[in-house]
CSV table of C-alpha atoms and ligand atoms in Angstrom, one decimal:
chain,number,residue,atom,x,y,z
A,1,ASN,CA,-128.7,65.6,-89.4
A,2,GLU,CA,-129.8,65.0,-85.8
A,3,SER,CA,-127.8,66.7,-83.1
A,4,LEU,CA,-125.5,64.2,-81.3
A,5,LYS,CA,-123.7,64.7,-78.1
A,6,TYR,CA,-121.2,61.9,-78.6
A,7,GLY,CA,-120.8,61.8,-82.3
A,8,SER,CA,-118.2,63.2,-84.7
A,9,GLN,CA,-116.3,66.1,-83.2
A,10,TYR,CA,-115.0,67.7,-86.4
A,11,GLU,CA,-115.3,67.2,-90.2
A,12,GLY,CA,-112.6,66.8,-92.8
A,13,LYS,CA,-108.9,65.9,-92.3
A,14,ARG,CA,-107.0,67.3,-89.3
A,15,GLN,CA,-104.4,69.7,-90.7
A,16,ASP,CA,-102.2,70.0,-87.6
A,17,GLU,CA,-98.5,69.0,-87.7
A,18,ALA,CA,-99.0,65.7,-85.8
A,19,MET,CA,-101.7,64.5,-88.2
A,20,GLN,CA,-99.7,65.6,-91.2
A,21,LYS,CA,-96.8,63.5,-89.9
A,22,PHE,CA,-99.1,60.5,-89.5
A,23,ARG,CA,-100.3,61.0,-93.1
A,24,GLU,CA,-96.8,61.3,-94.5
A,25,ASN,CA,-95.5,58.3,-92.6
A,26,ARG,CA,-97.7,56.0,-94.7
A,27,LEU,CA,-95.8,52.8,-93.8
A,28,GLY,CA,-95.9,51.4,-90.3
A,29,GLN,CA,-95.0,48.2,-88.3
A,30,PHE,CA,-97.7,46.5,-86.2
A,31,ILE,CA,-96.4,44.4,-83.3
A,32,HIS,CA,-98.6,41.8,-81.5
A,33,TRP,CA,-96.9,40.4,-78.4
A,34,GLY,CA,-98.2,38.9,-75.2
A,35,LEU,CA,-98.7,35.6,-73.3
A,36,TYR,CA,-100.3,34.1,-76.3
A,37,ALA,CA,-96.8,34.0,-77.9
A,38,ILE,CA,-95.9,31.3,-75.4
A,39,PRO,CA,-98.3,28.5,-76.6
A,40,GLY,CA,-98.0,29.9,-80.1
A,41,GLY,CA,-101.3,28.4,-81.4
A,42,LYS,CA,-100.9,25.0,-79.7
A,43,TRP,CA,-102.8,23.9,-76.5
A,44,ASP,CA,-102.8,20.5,-74.9
A,45,GLY,CA,-100.8,19.1,-77.8
A,46,LYS,CA,-103.3,20.4,-80.4
A,47,ILE,CA,-102.5,23.0,-83.0
A,48,TYR,CA,-105.4,25.5,-83.5
A,49,PRO,CA,-105.3,27.1,-87.0
A,50,GLY,CA,-107.2,30.2,-85.8
A,51,ALA,CA,-105.5,33.5,-84.9
A,52,ALA,CA,-102.8,32.6,-82.3
A,53,GLU,CA,-103.7,35.6,-80.1
A,54,TRP,CA,-107.2,34.2,-79.8
A,55,LEU,CA,-106.0,30.7,-78.6
A,56,GLN,CA,-107.6,31.2,-75.2
A,57,SER,CA,-110.9,31.4,-77.0
A,58,TRP,CA,-110.4,28.6,-79.6
A,59,ALA,CA,-109.1,26.2,-76.9
A,60,ASP,CA,-111.8,27.4,-74.5
A,61,VAL,CA,-109.2,27.9,-71.7
A,62,PRO,CA,-110.6,29.2,-68.4
A,63,PRO,CA,-109.1,32.6,-67.6
A,64,GLU,CA,-107.5,31.4,-64.3
A,65,GLU,CA,-105.7,28.7,-66.3
A,66,TRP,CA,-104.6,31.0,-69.1
A,67,SER,CA,-103.3,33.5,-66.5
A,68,LYS,CA,-100.8,30.9,-65.3
A,69,LEU,CA,-98.9,31.6,-68.5
A,70,ILE,CA,-97.6,34.7,-66.7
A,71,ASN,CA,-95.2,32.4,-64.9
A,72,GLN,CA,-93.6,31.5,-68.2
A,73,TRP,CA,-93.2,35.0,-69.4
A,74,ASN,CA,-89.4,35.2,-69.8
A,75,PRO,CA,-88.3,36.9,-73.1
A,76,ASP,CA,-84.7,36.8,-72.2
A,77,GLU,CA,-83.6,37.3,-75.8
A,78,PHE,CA,-85.6,40.5,-76.1
A,79,ASP,CA,-83.6,43.4,-77.6
A,80,ALA,CA,-85.6,46.5,-78.3
A,81,GLN,CA,-82.7,48.2,-80.1
A,82,GLU,CA,-82.4,45.2,-82.5
A,83,TRP,CA,-86.2,45.4,-83.3
A,84,ALA,CA,-85.9,49.2,-83.8
A,85,HIS,CA,-82.9,48.8,-86.0
A,86,MET,CA,-84.6,46.2,-88.2
A,87,ALA,CA,-87.7,48.4,-88.4
A,88,LYS,CA,-85.7,51.5,-89.3
A,89,GLU,CA,-83.7,49.6,-92.0
A,90,ALA,CA,-87.0,48.2,-93.5
A,91,GLY,CA,-88.3,51.8,-93.9
A,92,PHE,CA,-91.1,51.8,-91.3
A,93,LYS,CA,-91.9,55.4,-90.3
A,94,TYR,CA,-94.1,54.5,-87.4
A,95,MET,CA,-94.9,51.5,-85.2
A,96,THR,CA,-98.0,50.4,-83.2
A,97,VAL,CA,-97.5,47.8,-80.4
A,98,THR,CA,-100.0,45.9,-78.2
A,99,THR,CA,-99.8,47.3,-74.6
A,100,LYS,CA,-102.7,45.0,-73.6
A,101,HIS,CA,-104.5,42.6,-75.9
A,102,HIS,CA,-107.8,40.8,-75.2
A,103,GLU,CA,-106.0,38.5,-72.7
A,104,GLY,CA,-105.6,41.4,-70.4
A,105,PHE,CA,-101.8,40.9,-69.8
A,106,CYS,CA,-100.1,44.3,-69.6
A,107,LEU,CA,-96.7,44.7,-71.2
A,108,TRP,CA,-95.8,47.6,-68.9
A,109,PRO,CA,-95.6,47.7,-65.1
A,110,SER,CA,-99.1,49.0,-64.3
A,111,GLU,CA,-100.1,50.4,-60.9
A,112,TYR,CA,-103.6,49.1,-61.5
A,113,THR,CA,-103.1,45.4,-62.0
A,114,ASP,CA,-100.9,42.4,-61.0
A,115,PHE,CA,-101.5,40.9,-64.4
A,116,ASP,CA,-98.5,42.7,-65.9
A,117,VAL,CA,-94.8,42.2,-66.6
A,118,ALA,CA,-94.0,43.4,-63.0
A,119,SER,CA,-95.5,40.2,-61.7
A,120,ALA,CA,-93.7,37.9,-64.2
A,121,PRO,CA,-90.3,36.2,-63.9
A,122,ASN,CA,-88.9,38.7,-66.4
A,123,LYS,CA,-89.9,42.1,-65.2
A,124,THR,CA,-88.6,44.1,-68.3
A,125,ASP,CA,-90.8,47.1,-69.0
A,126,ILE,CA,-91.5,46.1,-72.7
A,127,MET,CA,-93.3,49.3,-73.5
A,128,GLY,CA,-90.6,51.5,-72.0
A,129,GLU,CA,-87.8,49.7,-73.9
A,130,LEU,CA,-89.7,49.8,-77.2
A,131,ILE,CA,-90.8,53.4,-77.1
A,132,ASP,CA,-87.2,54.5,-76.2
A,133,ALA,CA,-85.5,52.4,-78.8
A,134,TYR,CA,-87.9,53.2,-81.6
A,135,THR,CA,-88.1,56.9,-80.8
A,136,LYS,CA,-84.3,57.0,-80.7
A,137,VAL,CA,-84.1,55.8,-84.4
A,138,GLY,CA,-86.8,58.3,-85.4
A,139,ILE,CA,-89.8,56.0,-85.6
A,140,ASP,CA,-93.1,57.3,-84.2
A,141,VAL,CA,-94.7,55.0,-81.6
A,142,TYR,CA,-98.4,54.3,-81.2
A,143,PHE,CA,-100.1,52.1,-78.5
A,144,TYR,CA,-102.7,49.4,-79.3
A,145,TYR,CA,-105.0,48.9,-76.3
A,146,SER,CA,-107.9,46.4,-76.2
A,147,ILE,CA,-111.0,47.6,-74.3
A,148,LEU,CA,-112.2,44.0,-74.4
A,149,ASP,CA,-110.5,42.2,-71.5
A,150,TRP,CA,-110.9,38.5,-70.9
A,151,HIS,CA,-109.0,38.6,-67.6
A,152,HIS,CA,-110.5,41.6,-65.7
A,153,PRO,CA,-113.4,40.6,-63.4
A,154,ASP,CA,-115.3,43.8,-64.1
A,155,TRP,CA,-115.3,43.5,-67.9
A,156,ARG,CA,-118.8,42.9,-69.3
A,157,TYR,CA,-120.0,42.0,-72.8
A,158,ASP,CA,-123.3,43.7,-72.1
A,159,ILE,CA,-124.9,45.7,-69.3
A,160,LYS,CA,-128.1,43.8,-68.3
A,161,SER,CA,-128.3,44.3,-64.5
A,162,GLU,CA,-127.5,46.7,-61.7
A,163,GLU,CA,-124.5,44.4,-60.9
A,164,ASP,CA,-123.3,44.7,-64.5
A,165,GLU,CA,-123.7,48.5,-64.3
A,166,GLN,CA,-121.5,48.7,-61.2
A,167,ALA,CA,-118.9,46.3,-62.5
A,168,PHE,CA,-118.6,48.2,-65.7
A,169,GLU,CA,-118.3,51.5,-63.9
A,170,ARG,CA,-115.3,50.0,-62.1
A,171,TYR,CA,-113.9,48.7,-65.4
A,172,LYS,CA,-114.2,52.1,-67.0
A,173,THR,CA,-112.2,53.6,-64.2
A,174,TYR,CA,-109.6,50.9,-64.6
A,175,VAL,CA,-109.2,51.7,-68.3
A,176,ASP,CA,-109.2,55.5,-67.7
A,177,ASN,CA,-106.4,55.0,-65.1
A,178,GLN,CA,-104.3,52.7,-67.4
A,179,LEU,CA,-104.6,55.0,-70.3
A,180,THR,CA,-103.6,58.0,-68.2
A,181,GLU,CA,-100.7,55.9,-66.8
A,182,LEU,CA,-99.5,55.0,-70.3
A,183,VAL,CA,-99.4,58.6,-71.5
A,184,GLU,CA,-97.7,59.8,-68.3
A,185,ARG,CA,-95.1,57.0,-68.3
A,186,TYR,CA,-94.5,57.2,-72.0
A,187,PRO,CA,-95.1,60.9,-73.1
A,188,GLU,CA,-93.5,60.3,-76.5
A,189,VAL,CA,-96.5,58.2,-77.5
A,190,LYS,CA,-98.2,59.7,-80.6
A,191,GLY,CA,-101.6,58.0,-80.5
A,192,PHE,CA,-103.8,55.1,-79.6
A,193,TRP,CA,-105.1,52.2,-81.7
A,194,PHE,CA,-108.2,50.9,-79.8
A,195,ASP,CA,-109.6,47.4,-80.4
A,196,GLY,CA,-112.2,45.2,-78.8
A,197,THR,CA,-114.9,47.8,-78.9
A,198,TRP,CA,-117.7,45.9,-80.7
A,199,ASP,CA,-119.6,44.6,-77.7
A,200,LYS,CA,-122.9,46.0,-76.4
A,201,SER,CA,-121.3,47.2,-73.2
A,202,VAL,CA,-119.1,49.6,-75.2
A,203,LYS,CA,-121.8,50.5,-77.7
A,204,LYS,CA,-124.0,51.6,-74.8
A,205,ASN,CA,-121.1,53.8,-73.5
A,206,GLY,CA,-120.6,56.2,-76.4
A,207,LYS,CA,-120.2,59.1,-74.0
A,208,TRP,CA,-117.3,57.2,-72.4
A,209,THR,CA,-115.6,56.6,-75.7
A,210,LEU,CA,-115.7,60.4,-76.4
A,211,GLU,CA,-114.4,61.1,-72.9
A,212,ILE,CA,-111.4,58.7,-73.5
A,213,GLN,CA,-110.7,60.6,-76.8
A,214,GLN,CA,-110.9,64.0,-75.0
A,215,MET,CA,-108.9,62.8,-72.0
A,216,LEU,CA,-106.1,61.6,-74.2
A,217,LYS,CA,-106.0,64.8,-76.2
A,218,SER,CA,-105.9,66.9,-73.0
A,219,LEU,CA,-103.1,64.8,-71.7
A,220,LYS,CA,-101.2,65.3,-74.9
A,221,PRO,CA,-102.3,67.8,-77.5
A,222,GLY,CA,-102.1,66.4,-81.0
A,223,MET,CA,-102.8,62.9,-79.8
A,224,ILE,CA,-104.2,60.7,-82.6
A,225,VAL,CA,-107.1,58.3,-81.9
A,226,ASN,CA,-108.6,55.7,-84.3
A,227,SER,CA,-112.3,55.5,-85.2
A,228,ARG,CA,-112.6,52.0,-83.8
A,229,LEU,CA,-112.7,53.4,-80.3
A,230,ARG,CA,-115.8,55.4,-80.9
A,231,ALA,CA,-119.5,54.8,-80.4
A,232,ASP,CA,-122.0,57.6,-80.6
A,233,ASP,CA,-125.3,58.4,-78.6
A,234,HIS,CA,-127.0,55.4,-80.3
A,235,GLY,CA,-124.1,52.9,-80.4
A,236,SER,CA,-123.2,53.6,-84.0
A,237,ARG,CA,-119.4,52.8,-84.4
A,238,HIS,CA,-116.6,54.4,-86.5
A,239,PHE,CA,-119.2,56.6,-88.2
A,240,ASP,CA,-121.9,58.3,-86.1
A,241,SER,CA,-125.6,58.2,-86.8
A,242,ASN,CA,-125.2,61.2,-89.2
A,243,ASP,CA,-122.6,59.0,-91.1
A,244,LYS,CA,-119.8,61.3,-90.0
A,245,LEU,CA,-116.4,59.7,-89.2
A,246,MET,CA,-115.5,59.7,-85.5
A,247,GLY,CA,-111.9,59.7,-84.2
A,248,ASP,CA,-109.0,61.0,-86.3
A,249,TYR,CA,-108.8,58.4,-89.0
A,250,GLU,CA,-110.9,55.4,-90.2
A,251,SER,CA,-109.6,52.1,-88.9
A,252,GLY,CA,-112.0,49.6,-90.4
A,253,TYR,CA,-109.7,48.0,-93.0
A,254,GLU,CA,-108.3,45.0,-91.2
A,255,ARG,CA,-107.0,42.3,-93.5
A,256,ARG,CA,-109.0,43.9,-96.3
A,257,LEU,CA,-108.6,46.9,-98.6
A,258,PRO,CA,-111.0,49.5,-100.1
A,259,SER,CA,-111.8,48.9,-103.8
A,260,PHE,CA,-110.9,51.5,-106.5
A,261,ARG,CA,-114.3,50.9,-108.1
A,262,GLU,CA,-116.6,51.1,-105.1
A,263,ASP,CA,-114.8,52.9,-102.3
A,264,THR,CA,-113.1,56.0,-103.6
A,265,ILE,CA,-114.9,57.8,-100.8
A,266,VAL,CA,-112.0,56.8,-98.5
A,267,THR,CA,-109.8,59.2,-100.4
A,268,THR,CA,-111.6,62.1,-98.8
A,269,ARG,CA,-110.6,60.9,-95.3
A,270,ASP,CA,-107.5,59.8,-93.4
A,271,TRP,CA,-107.5,56.0,-93.0
A,272,GLU,CA,-105.2,53.2,-92.2
A,273,ALA,CA,-105.3,49.5,-93.1
A,274,VAL,CA,-103.7,46.8,-91.0
A,275,MET,CA,-102.5,43.4,-92.4
A,276,THR,CA,-101.2,40.1,-91.4
A,277,VAL,CA,-98.5,38.2,-93.3
A,278,PRO,CA,-100.2,34.8,-92.9
A,279,GLU,CA,-103.9,34.8,-93.9
A,280,ASN,CA,-104.9,35.5,-90.2
A,281,GLN,CA,-102.2,35.5,-87.5
A,282,TRP,CA,-101.4,38.6,-85.5
A,283,GLY,CA,-99.7,36.9,-82.5
A,284,TYR,CA,-96.9,34.4,-82.8
A,285,HIS,CA,-98.1,31.0,-84.3
A,286,GLN,CA,-95.5,28.2,-84.3
A,287,ASP,CA,-97.0,26.6,-87.4
A,288,TRP,CA,-97.4,29.0,-90.4
A,289,SER,CA,-98.2,26.1,-92.7
A,290,VAL,CA,-101.9,26.3,-91.5
A,291,SER,CA,-102.6,29.0,-94.1
A,292,HIS,CA,-101.3,31.0,-97.0
A,293,VAL,CA,-98.3,33.2,-96.1
A,294,LYS,CA,-98.0,36.3,-98.3
A,295,SER,CA,-94.8,36.8,-100.4
A,296,THR,CA,-92.9,40.1,-100.1
A,297,ASN,CA,-94.3,41.2,-103.4
A,298,GLU,CA,-97.9,40.5,-102.1
A,299,VAL,CA,-97.1,42.6,-99.0
A,300,LEU,CA,-95.7,45.4,-101.2
A,301,GLU,CA,-99.0,45.4,-103.2
A,302,TRP,CA,-101.1,45.8,-100.1
A,303,ILE,CA,-98.9,48.7,-99.0
A,304,THR,CA,-99.1,50.3,-102.5
A,305,HIS,CA,-102.8,49.8,-102.8
A,306,SER,CA,-103.4,51.6,-99.5
A,307,VAL,CA,-101.1,54.5,-100.3
A,308,ALA,CA,-102.6,54.8,-103.8
A,309,MET,CA,-106.0,55.3,-102.2
A,310,GLY,CA,-104.6,57.9,-99.7
A,311,GLY,CA,-104.2,55.6,-96.7
A,312,ASN,CA,-101.6,54.2,-94.4
A,313,MET,CA,-100.6,50.6,-93.9
A,314,LEU,CA,-99.5,48.7,-90.8
A,315,VAL,CA,-97.6,45.4,-91.6
A,316,ASN,CA,-97.8,43.1,-88.6
A,317,ILE,CA,-95.1,40.9,-86.9
A,318,GLY,CA,-95.7,38.5,-84.0
A,319,PRO,CA,-92.5,38.1,-82.0
A,320,LYS,CA,-91.6,34.8,-80.4
A,321,PRO,CA,-91.9,34.2,-76.6
A,322,ASP,CA,-88.1,34.5,-76.2
A,323,GLY,CA,-88.2,38.0,-77.6
A,324,THR,CA,-86.7,37.1,-81.0
A,325,ILE,CA,-88.3,37.7,-84.4
A,326,ARG,CA,-89.0,34.6,-86.6
A,327,GLN,CA,-86.9,34.2,-89.7
A,328,GLN,CA,-89.8,34.6,-92.2
A,329,GLU,CA,-90.5,38.1,-90.7
A,330,LYS,CA,-86.8,39.0,-90.7
A,331,THR,CA,-86.5,38.0,-94.3
A,332,LEU,CA,-89.7,40.0,-95.2
A,333,MET,CA,-88.3,43.1,-93.5
A,334,LYS,CA,-85.0,42.7,-95.3
A,335,GLU,CA,-86.8,42.4,-98.7
A,336,ILE,CA,-89.1,45.4,-97.9
A,337,GLU,CA,-85.9,47.3,-97.1
A,338,GLN,CA,-84.4,46.4,-100.5
A,339,TRP,CA,-87.5,47.6,-102.4
A,340,MET,CA,-88.1,50.7,-100.2
A,341,ASP,CA,-84.4,51.8,-100.6
A,342,ILE,CA,-85.1,52.3,-104.3
A,343,ASN,CA,-88.9,53.0,-104.3
A,344,GLY,CA,-89.7,54.5,-100.9
A,345,GLU,CA,-90.1,58.0,-102.4
A,346,ALA,CA,-93.2,56.8,-104.2
A,347,ILE,CA,-94.7,55.6,-100.9
A,348,TYR,CA,-93.8,58.2,-98.3
A,349,ALA,CA,-96.2,61.1,-98.4
A,350,GLY,CA,-97.9,59.3,-101.2
A,351,ASP,CA,-101.6,60.1,-102.0
A,352,TYR,CA,-104.5,59.3,-104.3
A,353,LEU,CA,-104.0,60.7,-107.8
A,354,GLY,CA,-107.5,60.2,-109.2
A,355,TRP,CA,-106.6,59.1,-112.7
A,356,GLU,CA,-108.5,56.2,-114.3
A,357,LYS,CA,-107.3,53.0,-112.6
A,358,GLN,CA,-105.4,50.7,-114.9
A,359,ASP,CA,-105.0,46.9,-114.6
A,360,TRP,CA,-101.2,47.0,-114.7
A,361,GLY,CA,-101.0,48.7,-111.2
A,362,TYR,CA,-101.3,51.9,-109.3
A,363,TYR,CA,-100.7,55.7,-109.6
A,364,ILE,CA,-99.4,57.6,-106.5
A,365,ALA,CA,-99.1,61.4,-106.3
A,366,ASP,CA,-96.7,62.8,-103.8
A,367,GLN,CA,-98.6,65.1,-101.3
A,368,LYS,CA,-95.7,67.5,-101.1
A,369,THR,CA,-93.8,67.5,-104.4
A,370,ASN,CA,-96.8,66.6,-106.6
A,371,GLU,CA,-94.5,64.1,-108.4
A,372,VAL,CA,-96.5,61.3,-110.0
A,373,TYR,CA,-95.5,57.6,-109.9
A,374,ALA,CA,-96.7,54.6,-111.8
A,375,LEU,CA,-96.2,51.3,-109.8
A,376,VAL,CA,-96.4,48.3,-112.1
A,377,PHE,CA,-97.4,45.0,-110.6
A,378,ASN,CA,-99.1,43.2,-113.5
A,379,VAL,CA,-96.8,43.5,-116.5
A,380,PRO,CA,-98.8,43.4,-119.7
A,381,VAL,CA,-97.8,40.9,-122.4
A,382,THR,CA,-97.7,43.8,-124.8
A,383,GLN,CA,-94.8,45.1,-122.7
A,384,LYS,CA,-96.4,48.5,-122.8
A,385,ILE,CA,-98.5,50.1,-120.1
A,386,THR,CA,-101.4,52.5,-121.0
A,387,VAL,CA,-101.6,55.8,-119.2
A,388,ALA,CA,-104.8,57.7,-119.8
A,389,THR,CA,-104.6,61.3,-118.6
A,390,PRO,CA,-107.3,63.8,-117.8
A,391,GLU,CA,-108.2,66.4,-120.5
A,392,GLY,CA,-105.3,68.8,-121.1
A,393,ILE,CA,-102.7,66.8,-119.2
A,394,SER,CA,-99.8,65.0,-120.9
A,395,ILE,CA,-96.9,62.8,-120.0
A,396,GLU,CA,-93.6,64.4,-120.9
A,397,GLU,CA,-91.1,61.8,-119.6
A,398,ALA,CA,-90.9,58.5,-117.8
A,399,HIS,CA,-88.0,57.4,-115.7
A,400,PRO,CA,-87.6,54.1,-113.7
A,401,LEU,CA,-86.7,54.8,-110.0
A,402,LYS,CA,-84.3,51.8,-110.4
A,403,ASP,CA,-82.2,54.1,-112.7
A,404,GLU,CA,-83.6,57.6,-113.2
A,405,SER,CA,-81.0,58.3,-115.9
A,406,GLU,CA,-82.9,55.9,-118.1
A,407,SER,CA,-85.8,57.3,-120.1
A,408,LEU,CA,-88.6,55.0,-121.1
A,409,LYS,CA,-90.1,55.3,-124.6
A,410,ILE,CA,-93.5,57.0,-124.8
A,411,SER,CA,-95.7,56.6,-127.8
A,412,GLU,CA,-99.2,57.9,-128.7
A,413,LYS,CA,-102.1,55.5,-128.3
A,414,GLY,CA,-105.0,57.8,-128.8
A,415,PRO,CA,-106.5,61.1,-127.4
A,416,ASN,CA,-105.2,61.6,-123.9
A,417,GLU,CA,-103.7,58.1,-124.0
A,418,VAL,CA,-100.0,57.1,-124.3
A,419,PHE,CA,-98.1,53.8,-124.1
A,420,ILE,CA,-95.1,53.7,-121.8
A,421,HIS,CA,-92.7,50.9,-123.1
A,422,LEU,CA,-91.3,48.6,-120.4
A,423,PRO,CA,-87.6,47.7,-120.8
A,424,GLN,CA,-88.2,43.9,-120.2
A,425,PRO,CA,-91.0,41.4,-120.2
A,426,MET,CA,-91.0,40.6,-116.5
A,427,PHE,CA,-89.6,41.9,-113.2
A,428,GLU,CA,-88.5,40.4,-109.9
A,429,ALA,CA,-90.4,43.1,-107.9
A,430,PRO,CA,-92.9,45.9,-108.5
A,431,TYR,CA,-91.5,48.3,-111.1
A,432,VAL,CA,-91.8,52.0,-110.3
A,433,ILE,CA,-91.8,54.7,-112.9
A,434,LYS,CA,-91.6,58.5,-112.1
A,435,LEU,CA,-93.7,60.4,-114.6
A,436,LYS,CA,-93.0,64.0,-115.7
A,437,VAL,CA,-96.5,65.4,-116.2
A,438,SER,CA,-97.5,68.8,-117.6
A,439,GLY,CA,-100.9,70.4,-117.2
A,440,LYS,CA,-102.7,72.7,-119.7
A,441,ASP,CA,-101.8,75.7,-117.6
A,442,GLY,CA,-98.5,74.0,-116.6
A,443,SER,CA,-99.1,74.8,-112.9
A,444,LYS,CA,-98.3,72.0,-110.5
A,445,GLY,CA,-101.1,70.2,-108.8
A,446,THR,CA,-103.7,70.9,-111.5
A,447,TYR,CA,-103.6,67.2,-112.4
A,448,ARG,CA,-103.5,65.9,-108.9
A,449,LYS,CA,-107.1,65.5,-108.2
A,450,ALA,CA,-109.1,64.7,-111.2
A,451,LYS,CA,-112.8,65.2,-110.3
A,452,THR,CA,-114.1,61.7,-109.5
B,501,K80,C1,-113.2,38.9,-84.8
B,501,K80,C2,-111.9,39.6,-84.5
B,501,K80,C3,-111.7,40.2,-83.3
B,501,K80,C4,-110.5,40.8,-82.9
B,501,K80,C5,-109.5,40.9,-83.8
B,501,K80,C6,-108.2,41.5,-83.4
B,501,K80,N1,-108.0,42.8,-84.2
B,501,K80,C7,-106.7,42.6,-84.8
B,501,K80,C8,-106.0,44.0,-85.0
B,501,K80,C9,-105.9,41.7,-83.9
B,501,K80,O1,-105.5,42.4,-82.7
B,501,K80,C10,-107.0,40.7,-83.6
B,501,K80,O2,-106.7,39.8,-82.5
B,501,K80,C11,-109.6,40.2,-85.0
B,501,K80,C12,-110.8,39.6,-85.4
């Protein structure tokens, strides 16, 4: 290991209360909102199938033309309490919202720019309304902030001249000021989700990325910062040149998940995946027929897969320009609510169990109670699921969360293997079974972490 000045600052999982809460939240809501919601994937009468929040890039719109969209920013139907209520009912424990996406438009009245809501026809302080409404219903709020900025004149993709150097110094001051402003205006914020940090200009400023992390933690002890912010002395990102994770949790899983076969290393760290409901739309796109749109059961599997590997999941919505939520997203949240009302106990504070992965679905161990759950997604034609337990561990009982008074039949399959008999050949939604497990010494937790 070489000594790094701007590499990882600590090893292992943070054990303070703020991080423990992040880890127990498990299920969060991602909100992508900005001027891009106004065109909603369509420019000059042409629909662009790419991610709607990148329309400025796909349609090659000059920044000064794109910026005129500010004159159409008028979400007169926006109701933060309604959004917060829907999120609460759906069972989201935290929420991450775009303060400023790559377009550079700020959804709060910033002292440091006129490209913000204060300069739009509708001057509502979106960040203020949202953090108040969500905090009031008990949902933790995190801020997404894009370092990449297509609007700001001092942003640079690379530093190749003295002029670039001076411009980027001004840009770094702009960002430092905005981040300080966000924490001072909204002190309930729990952490920052940085994006837009892949360009050479940022990779050459690893020291700055550490300073941002340190500044935020000094402004608010316990602040949580994602690995995507960070570059080290040599421009290595997320993981420093000694392969040590930077930031407080790994944020590399965007629209993809770690594999149970190849990536169990993630279970040794805190991490969070983020997902879109369409194949690739974060901001509002008016035409979702351009790609596959995940069903609620698909979304539930993404959530379960993350928690079963000891991670968090942010499920994204892209609100409409008028401030309302599209019907598909409202229906999705209602169906997530119906499933979480019955099965949420398997998700919240859920963690990696470490037993042999089975094709029928996932195991989740509760970090606090050590309860073990089997979440069935692929119902076997045999109508029995196999549970293979580590040496000396056995399954005493199996109760469906849908009705815990019901006991599922358990039969011997072989050494350290049992069948759990399912009550029916197919289900409408993932079927969750709570297992009563006993260890050879009977103590709790012995079975939690099989050596893998
Ligand atoms: C290539 C690429 C760059 C940026 C993104 C942004 N990260 C997601 C979390 C969204 O904000 C998307 O616009 C996605 C893909």
